[in-house]
Structures are given as C-alpha cells and as structure tokens.
PDB file of C-alpha atoms in Angstrom:
ATOM      1  CA  UNK D   1      -0.200   0.397   0.124  1.00 45.00           C
ATOM      2  CA  UNK D   2       1.619   3.040  -1.046  1.00 45.00           C
ATOM      3  CA  UNK D   3       1.226   6.727   0.903  1.00 44.00           C
ATOM      4  CA  UNK D   4       1.796   9.039  -1.090  1.00 45.00           C
ATOM      5  CA  UNK D   5       2.070  11.293   1.077  1.00 42.00           C
ATOM      6  CA  UNK D   6       5.371  10.184   2.957  1.00 42.00           C
ATOM      7  CA  UNK D   7       7.333   9.126  -0.021  1.00 43.00           C
ATOM      8  CA  UNK D   8       9.695  11.724  -1.733  1.00 41.00           C
ATOM      9  CA  UNK D   9      10.738  13.027   2.142  1.00 41.00           C
ATOM     10  CA  UNK D  10      11.959   9.626   2.751  1.00 41.00           C
ATOM     11  CA  UNK D  11      14.247   8.863  -0.127  1.00 39.00           C
ATOM     12  CA  UNK D  12      15.076  13.889   0.938  1.00 35.00           C
ATOM     13  CA  UNK D  13      15.436  12.084   3.867  1.00 38.00           C
ATOM     14  CA  UNK D  14      17.979   8.668   3.826  1.00 38.00           C
ATOM     15  CA  UNK D  15      19.594  10.541   0.889  1.00 35.00           C
ATOM     16  CA  UNK D  16      21.164  12.572   3.806  1.00 36.00           C
ATOM     17  CA  UNK D  17      21.425   9.897   6.639  1.00 39.00           C
ATOM     18  CA  UNK D  18      22.780   6.794   4.915  1.00 42.00           C
ATOM     19  CA  UNK D  19      25.278   5.592   2.764  1.00 39.00           C
ATOM     20  CA  UNK D  20      25.386   2.655  -0.104  1.00 39.00           C
ATOM     21  CA  UNK D  21      25.485   0.374   2.230  1.00 40.00           C
ATOM     22  CA  UNK D  22      22.664   1.082   4.558  1.00 45.00           C
ATOM     23  CA  UNK D  23      24.408   2.175   7.860  1.00 45.00           C
ATOM     24  CA  UNK D  24      23.778   5.652   9.738  1.00 45.00           C
ATOM     25  CA  UNK D  25      26.690   7.318  10.824  1.00 49.00           C
ATOM     26  CA  UNK D  26      28.785   4.110  10.040  1.00 43.00           C
ATOM     27  CA  UNK D  27      26.270   2.499  12.730  1.00 47.00           C
ATOM     28  CA  UNK D  28      25.027  -0.507  10.921  1.00 42.00           C
ATOM     29  CA  UNK D  29      21.100  -0.554  11.034  1.00 52.00           C
ATOM     30  CA  UNK D  30      18.559  -2.562   9.796  1.00 62.00           C
ATOM     31  CA  UNK D  31      16.310  -1.314   6.452  1.00 76.00           C
ATOM     32  CA  UNK D  32      12.439  -1.083   5.310  1.00 75.00           C
ATOM     33  CA  UNK D  33      12.439  -4.074   2.541  1.00 80.00           C
ATOM     34  CA  UNK D  34      10.432  -0.987   0.681  1.00 81.00           C
ATOM     35  CA  UNK D  35       9.016   2.074   0.956  1.00 82.00           C
ATOM     36  CA  UNK D  36       5.986   1.554   0.844  1.00 85.00           C
ATOM     37  CA  UNK D  37       6.509  -0.667   4.591  1.00 85.00           C
ATOM     38  CA  UNK D  38       8.319   1.710   5.910  1.00 83.00           C
ATOM     39  CA  UNK D  39       4.542   4.531   5.263  1.00 86.00           C
ATOM     40  CA  UNK D  40       2.642   2.095   6.164  1.00 89.00           C
ATOM     41  CA  UNK D  41       4.243   1.291   9.852  1.00 87.00           C
ATOM     42  CA  UNK D  42       4.584   5.313  10.251  1.00 87.00           C
ATOM     43  CA  UNK D  43       0.783   5.961   8.630  1.00 91.00           C
ATOM     44  CA  UNK D  44      -0.153   3.054  11.662  1.00 93.00           C
ATOM     45  CA  UNK D  45       2.336   4.183  14.763  1.00 91.00           C
ATOM     46  CA  UNK D  46       0.626   7.823  13.459  1.00 90.00           C
ATOM     47  CA  UNK D  47      -3.151   6.420  13.643  1.00 95.00           C
ATOM     48  CA  UNK D  48      -2.671   4.540  17.075  1.00 95.00           C
ATOM     49  CA  UNK D  49      -1.614   7.541  18.276  1.00 92.00           C
ATOM     50  CA  UNK D  50      -4.011  10.204  17.125  1.00 92.00           C
ATOM     51  CA  UNK D  51      -7.186   7.624  18.319  1.00 95.00           C
ATOM     52  CA  UNK D  52      -5.295   7.968  21.784  1.00 94.00           C
ATOM     53  CA  UNK D  53      -5.329  10.575  22.231  1.00 91.00           C
ATOM     54  CA  UNK D  54      -8.818  10.939  21.484  1.00 94.00           C
ATOM     55  CA  UNK D  55      -9.669   8.800  24.252  1.00 94.00           C
ATOM     56  CA  UNK D  56      -7.536  10.206  26.693  1.00 91.00           C
ATOM     57  CA  UNK D  57      -8.945  13.872  25.629  1.00 93.00           C
ATOM     58  CA  UNK D  58     -13.122  11.760  26.142  1.00 94.00           C
ATOM     59  CA  UNK D  59     -11.376  10.595  29.744  1.00 91.00           C
ATOM     60  CA  UNK D  60     -10.829  14.505  30.563  1.00 91.00           C
ATOM     61  CA  UNK D  61     -14.030  15.633  29.020  1.00 92.00           C
ATOM     62  CA  UNK D  62     -15.789  13.556  31.280  1.00 92.00           C
ATOM     63  CA  UNK D  63     -13.434  14.333  34.207  1.00 89.00           C
ATOM     64  CA  UNK D  64     -14.395  18.415  33.104  1.00 90.00           C
ATOM     65  CA  UNK D  65     -17.986  17.133  33.717  1.00 90.00           C
ATOM     66  CA  UNK D  66     -17.714  14.683  36.905  1.00 89.00           C
ATOM     67  CA  UNK D  67     -15.862  18.174  38.830  1.00 88.00           C
ATOM     68  CA  UNK D  68     -18.036  19.844  37.225  1.00 87.00           C
ATOM     69  CA  UNK D  69     -20.765  17.747  38.757  1.00 85.00           C
ATOM     70  CA  UNK D  70     -20.205  16.777  41.581  1.00 85.00           C
ATOM     71  CA  UNK D  71     -19.580  20.236  43.025  1.00 85.00           C
ATOM     72  CA  UNK D  72     -22.549  21.007  41.749  1.00 83.00           C
ATOM     73  CA  UNK D  73     -24.092  18.170  44.046  1.00 81.00           C
ATOM     74  CA  UNK D  74     -22.325  19.695  47.107  1.00 83.00           C
ATOM     75  CA  UNK D  75     -23.456  22.705  46.806  1.00 81.00           C
ATOM     76  CA  UNK D  76     -27.192  21.717  45.667  1.00 76.00           C
ATOM     77  CA  UNK D  77     -27.403  24.083  43.337  1.00 71.00           C
ATOM     78  CA  UNK D  78     -30.422  23.750  41.211  1.00 67.00           C
ATOM     79  CA  UNK D  79     -31.714  25.305  37.423  1.00 63.00           C
ATOM     80  CA  UNK D  80     -28.812  25.333  36.451  1.00 64.00           C
ATOM     81  CA  UNK D  81     -27.088  25.098  32.568  1.00 69.00           C
ATOM     82  CA  UNK D  82     -25.183  21.785  33.890  1.00 66.00           C
ATOM     83  CA  UNK D  83     -28.335  20.354  35.070  1.00 72.00           C
ATOM     84  CA  UNK D  84     -27.913  16.943  32.270  1.00 79.00           C
ATOM     85  CA  UNK D  85     -25.684  16.214  33.372  1.00 82.00           C
ATOM     86  CA  UNK D  86     -25.341  12.139  33.654  1.00 86.00           C
ATOM     87  CA  UNK D  87     -24.737  11.125  37.490  1.00 85.00           C
ATOM     88  CA  UNK D  88     -21.535  10.640  39.019  1.00 85.00           C
ATOM     89  CA  UNK D  89     -21.467   6.777  38.117  1.00 87.00           C
ATOM     90  CA  UNK D  90     -22.270   7.140  34.946  1.00 90.00           C
ATOM     91  CA  UNK D  91     -18.888   9.340  34.431  1.00 88.00           C
ATOM     92  CA  UNK D  92     -17.014   7.430  36.422  1.00 87.00           C
ATOM     93  CA  UNK D  93     -17.835   3.920  34.036  1.00 89.00           C
ATOM     94  CA  UNK D  94     -17.149   6.806  30.410  1.00 91.00           C
ATOM     95  CA  UNK D  95     -14.040   7.540  32.206  1.00 89.00           C
ATOM     96  CA  UNK D  96     -12.890   4.194  33.395  1.00 88.00           C
ATOM     97  CA  UNK D  97     -13.387   2.391  30.271  1.00 91.00           C
ATOM     98  CA  UNK D  98     -12.035   5.702  27.605  1.00 93.00           C
ATOM     99  CA  UNK D  99      -8.926   5.462  30.018  1.00 90.00           C
ATOM    100  CA  UNK D 100      -8.529   1.765  29.891  1.00 92.00           C
ATOM    101  CA  UNK D 101      -8.759   2.348  25.673  1.00 95.00           C
ATOM    102  CA  UNK D 102      -6.431   5.188  25.446  1.00 93.00           C
ATOM    103  CA  UNK D 103      -4.479   3.059  27.372  1.00 94.00           C
ATOM    104  CA  UNK D 104      -4.085   0.625  24.614  1.00 96.00           C
ATOM    105  CA  UNK D 105      -4.273   2.775  21.565  1.00 96.00           C
ATOM    106  CA  UNK D 106      -1.192   4.645  23.213  1.00 93.00           C
ATOM    107  CA  UNK D 107       0.645   0.920  23.561  1.00 95.00           C
ATOM    108  CA  UNK D 108       0.801  -0.147  20.205  1.00 96.00           C
ATOM    109  CA  UNK D 109       1.335   2.970  18.950  1.00 93.00           C
ATOM    110  CA  UNK D 110       4.342   3.466  20.815  1.00 91.00           C
ATOM    111  CA  UNK D 111       5.554  -0.396  20.164  1.00 92.00           C
ATOM    112  CA  UNK D 112       5.112   0.532  16.299  1.00 91.00           C
ATOM    113  CA  UNK D 113       6.901   4.011  16.815  1.00 88.00           C
ATOM    114  CA  UNK D 114       9.751   1.980  18.806  1.00 86.00           C
ATOM    115  CA  UNK D 115      10.229  -0.337  15.933  1.00 87.00           C
ATOM    116  CA  UNK D 116       9.591   2.209  13.111  1.00 84.00           C
ATOM    117  CA  UNK D 117      12.987   4.105  14.645  1.00 82.00           C
ATOM    118  CA  UNK D 118      14.958   1.252  15.379  1.00 84.00           C
ATOM    119  CA  UNK D 119      14.949   0.361  11.888  1.00 81.00           C
ATOM    120  CA  UNK D 120      14.328   3.678  10.351  1.00 79.00           C
ATOM    121  CA  UNK D 121      17.369   4.939  12.833  1.00 76.00           C
ATOM    122  CA  UNK D 122      18.926   2.332  15.162  1.00 76.00           C
ATOM    123  CA  UNK D 123      19.304   3.429  18.518  1.00 77.00           C
ATOM    124  CA  UNK D 124      19.750   7.305  18.015  1.00 75.00           C
ATOM    125  CA  UNK D 125      16.621   8.075  19.509  1.00 75.00           C
ATOM    126  CA  UNK D 126      17.035   7.350  22.421  1.00 75.00           C
ATOM    127  CA  UNK D 127      18.080  10.384  23.908  1.00 77.00           C
ATOM    128  CA  UNK D 128      15.202  12.775  21.952  1.00 78.00           C
ATOM    129  CA  UNK D 129      14.317  15.001  24.538  1.00 80.00           C
ATOM    130  CA  UNK D 130      10.565  14.252  21.698  1.00 81.00           C
ATOM    131  CA  UNK D 131      10.962  10.320  22.812  1.00 84.00           C
ATOM    132  CA  UNK D 132      12.105  10.864  26.318  1.00 86.00           C
ATOM    133  CA  UNK D 133       8.467  12.704  26.794  1.00 86.00           C
ATOM    134  CA  UNK D 134       6.592  10.064  24.764  1.00 88.00           C
ATOM    135  CA  UNK D 135       7.840   7.276  27.462  1.00 90.00           C
ATOM    136  CA  UNK D 136       6.888   9.878  29.740  1.00 91.00           C
ATOM    137  CA  UNK D 137       2.634  10.654  29.019  1.00 91.00           C
ATOM    138  CA  UNK D 138       2.888   6.287  28.210  1.00 92.00           C
ATOM    139  CA  UNK D 139       4.229   5.993  31.917  1.00 94.00           C
ATOM    140  CA  UNK D 140       2.271   8.839  33.585  1.00 91.00           C
ATOM    141  CA  UNK D 141      -0.975   7.089  31.771  1.00 91.00           C
ATOM    142  CA  UNK D 142       0.206   3.696  32.959  1.00 93.00           C
ATOM    143  CA  UNK D 143       0.336   4.599  36.619  1.00 92.00           C
ATOM    144  CA  UNK D 144      -3.147   6.429  36.310  1.00 90.00           C
ATOM    145  CA  UNK D 145      -4.642   2.790  35.140  1.00 90.00           C
ATOM    146  CA  UNK D 146      -2.446   1.632  38.039  1.00 91.00           C
ATOM    147  CA  UNK D 147      -4.166   3.705  40.636  1.00 89.00           C
ATOM    148  CA  UNK D 148      -7.333   3.309  39.870  1.00 86.00           C
ATOM    149  CA  UNK D 149      -7.657   0.026  39.375  1.00 85.00           C
ATOM    150  CA  UNK D 150      -5.175  -1.098  42.577  1.00 87.00           C
ATOM    151  CA  UNK D 151      -4.760   1.615  45.230  1.00 80.00           C
ATOM    152  CA  UNK D 152      -8.739   2.518  44.369  1.00 80.00           C
ATOM    153  CA  UNK D 153      -8.667   6.147  42.309  1.00 80.00           C
ATOM    154  CA  UNK D 154     -12.713   6.918  42.333  1.00 79.00           C
ATOM    155  CA  UNK D 155     -13.732  10.870  41.802  1.00 77.00           C
ATOM    156  CA  UNK D 156     -12.223  13.687  42.018  1.00 81.00           C
ATOM    157  CA  UNK D 157      -8.651  11.972  42.363  1.00 83.00           C
ATOM    158  CA  UNK D 158      -8.844  10.188  38.667  1.00 82.00           C
ATOM    159  CA  UNK D 159     -10.056  13.104  36.930  1.00 84.00           C
ATOM    160  CA  UNK D 160      -7.841  15.190  38.505  1.00 86.00           C
ATOM    161  CA  UNK D 161      -4.918  12.480  37.392  1.00 87.00           C
ATOM    162  CA  UNK D 162      -7.207  11.972  34.133  1.00 87.00           C
ATOM    163  CA  UNK D 163      -6.995  16.311  33.161  1.00 88.00           C
ATOM    164  CA  UNK D 164      -2.483  15.741  33.996  1.00 90.00           C
ATOM    165  CA  UNK D 165      -1.870  12.936  31.427  1.00 89.00           C
ATOM    166  CA  UNK D 166      -4.264  15.239  28.826  1.00 88.00           C
ATOM    167  CA  UNK D 167      -1.861  17.911  29.617  1.00 88.00           C
ATOM    168  CA  UNK D 168       1.120  15.628  29.406  1.00 88.00           C
ATOM    169  CA  UNK D 169      -0.128  14.039  26.541  1.00 87.00           C
ATOM    170  CA  UNK D 170      -0.988  17.283  24.521  1.00 85.00           C
ATOM    171  CA  UNK D 171       3.447  18.744  25.375  1.00 85.00           C
ATOM    172  CA  UNK D 172       4.058  15.372  23.784  1.00 86.00           C
ATOM    173  CA  UNK D 173       2.230  15.894  20.221  1.00 85.00           C
ATOM    174  CA  UNK D 174       3.436  20.009  20.817  1.00 83.00           C
ATOM    175  CA  UNK D 175       7.046  18.672  20.547  1.00 81.00           C
ATOM    176  CA  UNK D 176       5.885  16.085  17.525  1.00 78.00           C
ATOM    177  CA  UNK D 177       4.678  18.959  15.688  1.00 77.00           C
ATOM    178  CA  UNK D 178       8.382  19.584  15.020  1.00 64.00           C
ATOM    179  CA  UNK D 179       8.533  16.594  12.917  1.00 57.00           C
ATOM    180  CA  UNK D 180       5.988  17.867  10.275  1.00 56.00           C
ATOM    181  CA  UNK D 181       8.661  18.878   8.061  1.00 57.00           C
ATOM    182  CA  UNK D 182      10.384  15.732   7.820  1.00 53.00           C
ATOM    183  CA  UNK D 183       7.126  14.161   7.180  1.00 50.00           C
ATOM    184  CA  UNK D 184       5.786  16.784   4.075  1.00 50.00           C
ATOM    185  CA  UNK D 185       7.022  16.568   0.785  1.00 50.00           C
TER     186      UNK D 185
END
C-alpha cells in the first residue's frame, strides 16, 4: 500500500542519512524492505497515537464534567446549565472505559513507533527529548491506570490525574509537531 504523502520525504531524508552500505553515520542498522512498508508502519503508528489521544481527550472531558457535577451536587445548586449532565457513576464509568482504551492505543502506538524508529535510524533516537517525553506520557498513563485499579482512585482524584495525563499528552503532541517538515514533501 503506497502512501504518497510520505514517499517523497523518505527519499530526501534517506539520501542524507544513509550511505550506500545502508548505514547511518557509520553504524549498521536494519533497512526497510520497501518504501511502502516504511510508510505503512509510520501511518499505523500515527493513527494509533491519535486514537489514544482522542480517547484521553474523552477521558478529560468526562473528568471535567465529573468535577462540575460533583461541585454542583455538593453545593445543592439546582436549575443550572449543567443540570443535564449524567450521574457521577456514569461519568466515572466513562472515564474508566476511555482511559483503558486510550492506554491500549497509546501502548500500541509506542510499540509501532519504537519499531519504526529502530529500523529507520538504529538507536540514535533513544536520547531525543520528544521520545523521552513520549515515554513519560505513556508511563503517566500507566500510573493512572494502576492507581485506578489497585489503589482505588475514583472520583475527584482520578479526574485530576486524567487532566494531568491529557496535559502531558498535549505537550508530547506539541513536541512532535516539529516533525512535520520531515514527513511532508
């Protein structure tokens, strides 16, 4: 499956990085069997990560609604704009489901991204700030799932943690925006 979006940029980047023996800066690395396979893995990585971010965004929106609903119920205010919000238990279940789905998508996206990066450039990507931030975001998501499952974090604590993970995800996305010139022709 050819992805013309990435095809031309790979040739320009690969000419500058690889020598005739298929090595990068003198270090031997694996090579892609063809450009279509390289593009396919990159597109799958991007789609998985974006799906994970979408699920985390849903988690964060449900968390904000949870916090609003909780405050509204504690203050016993009736007839407000947020009167139609679902019950707290429903919002908490939505947070749990979307959080789990987001973690699965992010994990698969990280796996595809690590494999793609290793084949593309060997181990040069290990110290890259964007990669470190990506792993930190994934780890924070893992901690969020762990605390929810084992420590029983529900309600306000879980909602605040979900917002922190979304903030970290936004930083990770912003750090990777700089990759666009590499990906676009």
